Amino acid sequence: NVTAAFGGEAPQTPVGGAAPGPPSKELFEKSSFKTKYDIKLNTIKIFEFENFSPVPHSEGKPMIVHSIESLAALDGEGLRYAIFLAGCPMRCAYCHNPDTWNPRAGTEYTPEELLQKIKRYKPYFSAGGGVTFGGGEPLLQAGEIVRLGRLLAGDNISYTIDTSGCVELDGDVRAALRGAGLVICDLKFPDAQTFKKYTGGDFSLVVKFFDFLATEKIRTWARTVIVPGINDQKEDLDRYIEVLRPYVDAGAVEKYQLLGFHTMGFFKYERLGIKNRLENTPTMPAERLAELQKYVNSRLLLPTPALL
């Protein structure tokens, strides 16, 4: 029963479609980023992000949506209505959607407006589908996910959250997670040093996040992007396995999926004027990814998920 389980929240999905136009100078100056900007030829050049803080949650505030994929098949179970929310506290070296970083660069929707759009696709959710909230980092708008989640519960529509897990577990975040039918959480790197080096984030937040999901018995899948030359050896994956093993053994993580690094988002770095730290890194070969997926599944005694 979706309503009975609801605590507030929504599913996620990957970002697709064209990026929204750059924000105006006035809007960008009001951003929670400390940023140098240069607006030329209708292009926003982002040189530096410091002291990131999400827009404060408040009752009645609209959601800021980067993009929507109405029939997504790779963002949870069944067919999904994937809502990619704007804003992300991470600066992952392998990010293929840097256009989602700015929390103000998107389209505003009220939860009621999104509900009406979602309900058109409800017939496609019969085989376990629903809504997925992704980003960016969807939990930066956890309060708004909670509000929309209540409306979805009234229509018996479940949601999934696709997250980095690198967020503070405040009241809105906890409520959003408790309301989710499934949480897909990244394990980007397996220790504090490499996590900081390649994402700029705090690894301890991710550990606390997995601990919370396990304690609350929230269905969880884990994911890791495999990047050639960085974490594509079995010895590298042994360290990820060490982190995940307690959660898998306890039944808290039911699937671990490896995703292959790709270069399809490189053009966005050029358009936004952002340095691409991995511009000389090739796409992860599918055959090697499949080999590594079998390896981690055999070590963790998990079923093999479909490869992306």
mmCIF file of C-alpha atoms in Angstrom:
data_model
loop_
_atom_site.group_PDB
_atom_site.id
_atom_site.type_symbol
_atom_site.label_atom_id
_atom_site.label_comp_id
_atom_site.label_asym_id
_atom_site.label_seq_id
_atom_site.Cartn_x
_atom_site.Cartn_y
_atom_site.Cartn_z
ATOM 1 C CA ASN A 1 0.000 0.000 0.000
ATOM 2 C CA VAL A 2 1.684 3.153 -1.221
ATOM 3 C CA THR A 3 -0.206 5.463 1.128
ATOM 4 C CA ALA A 4 0.589 3.406 4.208
ATOM 5 C CA ALA A 5 4.284 3.297 3.351
ATOM 6 C CA PHE A 6 4.530 6.929 2.417
ATOM 7 C CA GLY A 7 6.890 9.251 4.219
ATOM 8 C CA GLY A 8 7.470 11.608 1.345
ATOM 9 C CA GLU A 9 9.507 11.211 -1.814
ATOM 10 C CA ALA A 10 9.935 10.322 -5.430
ATOM 11 C CA PRO A 11 11.902 8.249 -7.949
ATOM 12 C CA GLN A 12 14.658 9.252 -10.200
ATOM 13 C CA THR A 13 15.949 8.875 -13.732
ATOM 14 C CA PRO A 14 18.826 9.965 -15.983
ATOM 15 C CA VAL A 15 18.818 13.369 -17.562
ATOM 16 C CA GLY A 16 17.843 13.451 -21.186
ATOM 17 C CA GLY A 17 16.887 15.969 -23.790
ATOM 18 C CA ALA A 18 18.274 19.380 -24.562
ATOM 19 C CA ALA A 19 19.630 21.468 -21.750
ATOM 20 C CA PRO A 20 17.575 24.499 -20.716
ATOM 21 C CA GLY A 21 18.805 27.929 -21.748
ATOM 22 C CA PRO A 22 21.259 29.669 -19.448
ATOM 23 C CA PRO A 23 19.840 31.683 -16.553
ATOM 24 C CA SER A 24 19.758 35.434 -16.702
ATOM 25 C CA LYS A 25 22.573 37.398 -15.051
ATOM 26 C CA GLU A 26 20.156 38.568 -12.341
ATOM 27 C CA LEU A 27 18.954 35.043 -11.583
ATOM 28 C CA PHE A 28 22.461 33.623 -11.649
ATOM 29 C CA GLU A 29 23.670 36.235 -9.164
ATOM 30 C CA LYS A 30 20.956 35.100 -6.761
ATOM 31 C CA SER A 31 22.142 31.498 -7.021
ATOM 32 C CA SER A 32 23.405 29.708 -3.932
ATOM 33 C CA PHE A 33 26.703 29.200 -5.792
ATOM 34 C CA LYS A 34 29.647 31.523 -5.332
ATOM 35 C CA THR A 35 30.378 31.727 -9.026
ATOM 36 C CA LYS A 36 32.232 33.712 -11.617
ATOM 37 C CA TYR A 37 30.076 34.142 -14.682
ATOM 38 C CA ASP A 38 30.540 35.383 -18.191
ATOM 39 C CA ILE A 39 27.492 35.652 -20.429
ATOM 40 C CA LYS A 40 28.553 35.707 -24.071
ATOM 41 C CA LEU A 41 26.763 34.405 -27.132
ATOM 42 C CA ASN A 42 23.949 33.094 -24.903
ATOM 43 C CA THR A 43 26.367 30.751 -23.108
ATOM 44 C CA ILE A 44 26.947 30.645 -19.375
ATOM 45 C CA LYS A 45 30.559 29.904 -18.520
ATOM 46 C CA ILE A 46 30.921 28.385 -15.069
ATOM 47 C CA PHE A 47 34.470 28.608 -13.780
ATOM 48 C CA GLU A 48 34.159 27.840 -10.106
ATOM 49 C CA PHE A 49 31.653 26.475 -7.610
ATOM 50 C CA GLU A 50 32.263 26.931 -3.886
ATOM 51 C CA ASN A 51 30.285 26.506 -0.695
ATOM 52 C CA PHE A 52 27.321 24.932 -2.418
ATOM 53 C CA SER A 53 24.042 25.075 -0.518
ATOM 54 C CA PRO A 54 20.666 23.963 -1.892
ATOM 55 C CA VAL A 55 17.720 26.290 -2.120
ATOM 56 C CA PRO A 56 16.003 26.096 1.304
ATOM 57 C CA HIS A 57 12.948 23.867 1.512
ATOM 58 C CA SER A 58 9.675 25.643 2.123
ATOM 59 C CA GLU A 59 6.052 24.618 1.990
ATOM 60 C CA GLY A 60 4.469 25.641 -1.280
ATOM 61 C CA LYS A 61 7.748 26.091 -3.194
ATOM 62 C CA PRO A 62 7.684 24.742 -6.779
ATOM 63 C CA MET A 63 10.020 22.018 -7.974
ATOM 64 C CA ILE A 64 12.789 23.083 -10.349
ATOM 65 C CA VAL A 65 12.949 20.461 -13.088
ATOM 66 C CA HIS A 66 15.876 20.125 -15.459
ATOM 67 C CA SER A 67 14.159 17.635 -17.792
ATOM 68 C CA ILE A 68 11.582 14.855 -17.986
ATOM 69 C CA GLU A 69 11.615 11.458 -19.685
ATOM 70 C CA SER A 70 8.055 10.186 -19.912
ATOM 71 C CA LEU A 71 8.722 6.486 -20.588
ATOM 72 C CA ALA A 72 12.141 5.658 -19.136
ATOM 73 C CA ALA A 73 13.135 2.003 -19.015
ATOM 74 C CA LEU A 74 16.507 2.149 -17.223
ATOM 75 C CA ASP A 75 15.721 4.071 -14.031
ATOM 76 C CA GLY A 76 14.167 1.517 -11.754
ATOM 77 C CA GLU A 77 11.597 -1.216 -12.211
ATOM 78 C CA GLY A 78 9.180 -1.279 -15.140
ATOM 79 C CA LEU A 79 8.447 1.829 -17.189
ATOM 80 C CA ARG A 80 9.161 5.067 -15.332
ATOM 81 C CA TYR A 81 8.128 8.691 -15.557
ATOM 82 C CA ALA A 82 11.570 10.120 -14.858
ATOM 83 C CA ILE A 83 11.856 13.613 -13.426
ATOM 84 C CA PHE A 84 15.384 15.019 -13.363
ATOM 85 C CA LEU A 85 15.615 17.776 -10.791
ATOM 86 C CA ALA A 86 18.022 20.708 -11.064
ATOM 87 C CA GLY A 87 20.980 21.152 -8.736
ATOM 88 C CA CYS A 88 23.842 18.948 -7.544
ATOM 89 C CA PRO A 89 26.401 19.332 -4.726
ATOM 90 C CA MET A 90 28.845 16.940 -6.403
ATOM 91 C CA ARG A 91 31.455 17.692 -9.067
ATOM 92 C CA CYS A 92 32.139 14.183 -10.320
ATOM 93 C CA ALA A 93 35.010 13.961 -12.793
ATOM 94 C CA TYR A 94 32.945 11.602 -14.973
ATOM 95 C CA CYS A 95 29.654 13.545 -14.846
ATOM 96 C CA HIS A 96 27.876 13.502 -18.207
ATOM 97 C CA ASN A 97 25.247 16.042 -17.159
ATOM 98 C CA PRO A 98 27.065 19.147 -15.866
ATOM 99 C CA ASP A 99 24.086 21.139 -17.115
ATOM 100 C CA THR A 100 22.183 19.867 -14.049
ATOM 101 C CA TRP A 101 24.581 21.390 -11.498
ATOM 102 C CA ASN A 102 22.934 24.816 -11.235
ATOM 103 C CA PRO A 103 19.900 24.521 -8.895
ATOM 104 C CA ARG A 104 18.153 27.447 -10.606
ATOM 105 C CA ALA A 105 18.551 26.331 -14.220
ATOM 106 C CA GLY A 106 15.302 24.567 -14.968
ATOM 107 C CA THR A 107 11.542 24.850 -15.307
ATOM 108 C CA GLU A 108 9.347 25.424 -12.265
ATOM 109 C CA TYR A 109 6.381 23.101 -11.666
ATOM 110 C CA THR A 110 4.058 22.820 -8.718
ATOM 111 C CA PRO A 111 3.524 19.275 -7.429
ATOM 112 C CA GLU A 112 -0.057 19.495 -8.645
ATOM 113 C CA GLU A 113 1.090 20.335 -12.180
ATOM 114 C CA LEU A 114 3.505 17.413 -12.221
ATOM 115 C CA LEU A 115 0.847 15.055 -10.889
ATOM 116 C CA GLN A 116 -1.428 15.873 -13.815
ATOM 117 C CA LYS A 117 1.395 15.160 -16.273
ATOM 118 C CA ILE A 118 2.309 11.895 -14.513
ATOM 119 C CA LYS A 119 -1.285 10.586 -14.376
ATOM 120 C CA ARG A 120 -1.458 10.498 -18.180
ATOM 121 C CA TYR A 121 1.106 7.688 -18.097
ATOM 122 C CA LYS A 122 -0.371 5.694 -15.233
ATOM 123 C CA PRO A 123 -1.614 2.885 -17.550
ATOM 124 C CA TYR A 124 2.042 2.143 -18.387
ATOM 125 C CA PHE A 125 2.930 1.603 -14.719
ATOM 126 C CA SER A 126 0.994 -1.660 -14.363
ATOM 127 C CA ALA A 127 4.111 -3.869 -14.574
ATOM 128 C CA GLY A 128 5.796 -2.363 -11.522
ATOM 129 C CA GLY A 129 6.552 1.055 -12.986
ATOM 130 C CA GLY A 130 6.048 4.492 -11.503
ATOM 131 C CA VAL A 131 7.913 7.741 -11.021
ATOM 132 C CA THR A 132 11.666 8.149 -10.648
ATOM 133 C CA PHE A 133 13.307 11.268 -9.233
ATOM 134 C CA GLY A 134 16.843 11.837 -10.441
ATOM 135 C CA GLY A 135 19.045 14.752 -11.313
ATOM 136 C CA GLY A 136 21.389 16.305 -10.519
ATOM 137 C CA GLU A 137 20.765 15.351 -6.940
ATOM 138 C CA PRO A 138 17.009 14.990 -6.360
ATOM 139 C CA LEU A 139 17.262 15.086 -2.569
ATOM 140 C CA LEU A 140 18.286 18.742 -2.689
ATOM 141 C CA GLN A 141 14.537 19.181 -3.286
ATOM 142 C CA ALA A 142 13.488 16.550 -0.768
ATOM 143 C CA GLY A 143 10.736 18.707 0.727
ATOM 144 C CA GLU A 144 9.137 19.102 -2.677
ATOM 145 C CA ILE A 145 9.470 15.361 -3.323
ATOM 146 C CA VAL A 146 7.598 14.752 -0.076
ATOM 147 C CA ARG A 147 4.754 17.011 -1.192
ATOM 148 C CA LEU A 148 4.489 15.374 -4.621
ATOM 149 C CA GLY A 149 4.871 11.950 -3.028
ATOM 150 C CA ARG A 150 1.735 12.512 -0.957
ATOM 151 C CA LEU A 151 -0.193 13.295 -4.128
ATOM 152 C CA LEU A 152 1.218 10.232 -5.889
ATOM 153 C CA ALA A 153 0.248 8.041 -2.943
ATOM 154 C CA GLY A 154 -3.333 9.263 -3.314
ATOM 155 C CA ASP A 155 -3.293 7.855 -6.853
ATOM 156 C CA ASN A 156 -1.496 4.661 -5.796
ATOM 157 C CA ILE A 157 1.630 5.570 -7.787
ATOM 158 C CA SER A 158 4.986 4.611 -6.275
ATOM 159 C CA TYR A 159 8.259 6.404 -6.781
ATOM 160 C CA THR A 160 11.982 5.671 -6.841
ATOM 161 C CA ILE A 161 14.835 7.978 -5.867
ATOM 162 C CA ASP A 162 18.107 7.869 -7.800
ATOM 163 C CA THR A 163 20.691 9.618 -5.642
ATOM 164 C CA SER A 164 24.364 10.105 -4.881
ATOM 165 C CA GLY A 165 23.630 9.556 -1.199
ATOM 166 C CA CYS A 166 25.967 12.467 -0.464
ATOM 167 C CA VAL A 167 23.430 14.577 1.428
ATOM 168 C CA GLU A 168 22.660 15.404 5.032
ATOM 169 C CA LEU A 169 19.899 13.248 6.506
ATOM 170 C CA ASP A 170 17.594 16.085 7.532
ATOM 171 C CA GLY A 171 13.886 15.619 8.178
ATOM 172 C CA ASP A 172 12.796 16.154 4.575
ATOM 173 C CA VAL A 173 15.403 13.730 3.232
ATOM 174 C CA ARG A 174 14.402 11.042 5.734
ATOM 175 C CA ALA A 175 10.733 11.498 4.883
ATOM 176 C CA ALA A 176 11.407 11.323 1.155
ATOM 177 C CA LEU A 177 13.434 8.128 1.553
ATOM 178 C CA ARG A 178 10.832 6.469 3.776
ATOM 179 C CA GLY A 179 8.184 7.143 1.165
ATOM 180 C CA ALA A 180 10.151 5.631 -1.704
ATOM 181 C CA GLY A 181 9.411 2.180 -3.077
ATOM 182 C CA LEU A 182 13.062 1.884 -4.097
ATOM 183 C CA VAL A 183 16.256 3.904 -3.641
ATOM 184 C CA ILE A 184 19.061 3.630 -6.191
ATOM 185 C CA CYS A 185 22.203 4.918 -4.518
ATOM 186 C CA ASP A 186 25.607 5.515 -6.064
ATOM 187 C CA LEU A 187 28.757 4.169 -4.495
ATOM 188 C CA LYS A 188 31.010 6.416 -6.527
ATOM 189 C CA PHE A 189 34.289 5.520 -4.803
ATOM 190 C CA PRO A 190 35.070 3.223 -1.874
ATOM 191 C CA ASP A 191 37.107 5.482 0.431
ATOM 192 C CA ALA A 192 37.305 9.084 1.593
ATOM 193 C CA GLN A 193 40.440 10.021 -0.338
ATOM 194 C CA THR A 194 39.417 8.901 -3.823
ATOM 195 C CA PHE A 195 35.838 10.012 -3.216
ATOM 196 C CA LYS A 196 37.029 13.541 -2.461
ATOM 197 C CA LYS A 197 39.491 13.533 -5.356
ATOM 198 C CA TYR A 198 37.006 12.551 -8.054
ATOM 199 C CA THR A 199 33.710 13.992 -6.723
ATOM 200 C CA GLY A 200 34.546 16.760 -4.271
ATOM 201 C CA GLY A 201 32.133 15.138 -1.798
ATOM 202 C CA ASP A 202 32.223 13.714 1.723
ATOM 203 C CA PHE A 203 32.384 9.915 1.778
ATOM 204 C CA SER A 204 31.164 9.746 5.384
ATOM 205 C CA LEU A 205 27.778 11.114 4.274
ATOM 206 C CA VAL A 206 27.370 8.188 1.861
ATOM 207 C CA VAL A 207 28.177 5.638 4.569
ATOM 208 C CA LYS A 208 25.619 7.236 6.882
ATOM 209 C CA PHE A 209 23.137 7.206 4.005
ATOM 210 C CA PHE A 210 23.550 3.460 3.379
ATOM 211 C CA ASP A 211 23.324 2.871 7.142
ATOM 212 C CA PHE A 212 20.018 4.757 7.265
ATOM 213 C CA LEU A 213 18.571 2.812 4.326
ATOM 214 C CA ALA A 214 19.570 -0.466 5.991
ATOM 215 C CA THR A 215 18.169 0.513 9.401
ATOM 216 C CA GLU A 216 14.878 1.636 7.862
ATOM 217 C CA LYS A 217 14.712 -1.494 5.665
ATOM 218 C CA ILE A 218 14.259 0.597 2.523
ATOM 219 C CA ARG A 219 14.729 -1.384 -0.711
ATOM 220 C CA THR A 220 18.096 -0.387 -2.157
ATOM 221 C CA TRP A 221 20.119 -0.897 -5.307
ATOM 222 C CA ALA A 222 23.737 0.280 -5.475
ATOM 223 C CA ARG A 223 25.467 1.575 -8.599
ATOM 224 C CA THR A 224 29.030 2.454 -9.610
ATOM 225 C CA VAL A 225 30.310 4.075 -12.795
ATOM 226 C CA ILE A 226 33.370 2.241 -14.117
ATOM 227 C CA VAL A 227 35.955 4.542 -15.701
ATOM 228 C CA PRO A 228 38.892 3.211 -17.762
ATOM 229 C CA GLY A 229 42.155 3.795 -15.957
ATOM 230 C CA ILE A 230 40.525 4.779 -12.661
ATOM 231 C CA ASN A 231 38.450 1.907 -11.239
ATOM 232 C CA ASP A 232 38.291 -0.725 -13.987
ATOM 233 C CA GLN A 233 40.388 -3.473 -12.397
ATOM 234 C CA LYS A 234 39.163 -6.341 -10.233
ATOM 235 C CA GLU A 235 41.491 -5.132 -7.485
ATOM 236 C CA ASP A 236 39.653 -1.777 -7.561
ATOM 237 C CA LEU A 237 36.279 -3.486 -7.295
ATOM 238 C CA ASP A 238 37.419 -5.560 -4.333
ATOM 239 C CA ARG A 239 37.417 -2.317 -2.348
ATOM 240 C CA TYR A 240 33.839 -1.522 -3.399
ATOM 241 C CA ILE A 241 32.821 -5.062 -2.457
ATOM 242 C CA GLU A 242 34.337 -4.592 0.986
ATOM 243 C CA VAL A 243 32.139 -1.530 1.552
ATOM 244 C CA LEU A 244 28.953 -3.147 0.267
ATOM 245 C CA ARG A 245 29.323 -6.629 1.731
ATOM 246 C CA PRO A 246 27.754 -5.876 5.162
ATOM 247 C CA TYR A 247 24.706 -4.331 3.481
ATOM 248 C CA VAL A 248 24.352 -7.180 0.977
ATOM 249 C CA ASP A 249 24.768 -9.848 3.659
ATOM 250 C CA ALA A 250 22.088 -8.132 5.755
ATOM 251 C CA GLY A 251 19.705 -8.052 2.783
ATOM 252 C CA ALA A 252 19.767 -4.250 2.691
ATOM 253 C CA VAL A 253 21.251 -3.984 -0.836
ATOM 254 C CA GLU A 254 19.559 -6.333 -3.268
ATOM 255 C CA LYS A 255 21.382 -5.406 -6.488
ATOM 256 C CA TYR A 256 24.748 -3.911 -7.456
ATOM 257 C CA GLN A 257 24.967 -2.513 -10.961
ATOM 258 C CA LEU A 258 28.071 -1.337 -12.792
ATOM 259 C CA LEU A 259 27.593 1.419 -15.364
ATOM 260 C CA GLY A 260 30.084 2.091 -18.126
ATOM 261 C CA PHE A 261 31.686 5.506 -18.517
ATOM 262 C CA HIS A 262 30.812 7.170 -21.849
ATOM 263 C CA THR A 263 31.679 10.371 -23.671
ATOM 264 C CA MET A 264 28.227 11.384 -24.906
ATOM 265 C CA GLY A 265 28.076 14.366 -22.527
ATOM 266 C CA PHE A 266 31.448 15.855 -23.490
ATOM 267 C CA PHE A 267 29.824 18.498 -25.694
ATOM 268 C CA LYS A 268 28.101 19.957 -22.622
ATOM 269 C CA TYR A 269 31.444 20.842 -21.037
ATOM 270 C CA GLU A 270 32.395 22.770 -24.160
ATOM 271 C CA ARG A 271 29.048 24.544 -24.281
ATOM 272 C CA LEU A 272 29.205 25.525 -20.609
ATOM 273 C CA GLY A 273 32.878 26.462 -20.662
ATOM 274 C CA ILE A 274 33.749 23.927 -17.941
ATOM 275 C CA LYS A 275 37.059 22.057 -17.920
ATOM 276 C CA ASN A 276 36.539 18.356 -18.672
ATOM 277 C CA ARG A 277 38.971 16.455 -16.437
ATOM 278 C CA LEU A 278 38.472 13.230 -18.415
ATOM 279 C CA GLU A 279 38.515 14.629 -21.942
ATOM 280 C CA ASN A 280 41.118 12.058 -23.029
ATOM 281 C CA THR A 281 39.387 9.075 -21.408
ATOM 282 C CA PRO A 282 37.738 6.545 -23.762
ATOM 283 C CA THR A 283 34.334 4.926 -23.404
ATOM 284 C CA MET A 284 34.263 1.840 -21.172
ATOM 285 C CA PRO A 285 34.224 -1.290 -23.409
ATOM 286 C CA ALA A 286 30.975 -3.235 -22.993
ATOM 287 C CA GLU A 287 32.758 -6.595 -22.924
ATOM 288 C CA ARG A 288 35.022 -5.556 -20.075
ATOM 289 C CA LEU A 289 32.073 -4.079 -18.170
ATOM 290 C CA ALA A 290 30.178 -7.366 -18.477
ATOM 291 C CA GLU A 291 33.225 -9.260 -17.190
ATOM 292 C CA LEU A 292 33.506 -6.974 -14.157
ATOM 293 C CA GLN A 293 29.765 -7.222 -13.478
ATOM 294 C CA LYS A 294 30.005 -11.006 -13.342
ATOM 295 C CA TYR A 295 32.974 -10.702 -11.015
ATOM 296 C CA VAL A 296 31.227 -8.506 -8.428
ATOM 297 C CA ASN A 297 28.056 -10.584 -8.591
ATOM 298 C CA SER A 298 30.004 -13.780 -7.943
ATOM 299 C CA ARG A 299 31.828 -12.187 -5.017
ATOM 300 C CA LEU A 300 28.629 -10.793 -3.504
ATOM 301 C CA LEU A 301 26.385 -13.710 -4.535
ATOM 302 C CA LEU A 302 23.988 -11.347 -6.286
ATOM 303 C CA PRO A 303 21.908 -11.881 -9.446
ATOM 304 C CA THR A 304 23.312 -10.294 -12.596
ATOM 305 C CA PRO A 305 21.392 -7.112 -13.516
ATOM 306 C CA ALA A 306 20.861 -5.978 -17.088
ATOM 307 C CA LEU A 307 23.844 -3.964 -18.262
ATOM 308 C CA LEU A 308 23.399 -0.310 -19.212
#
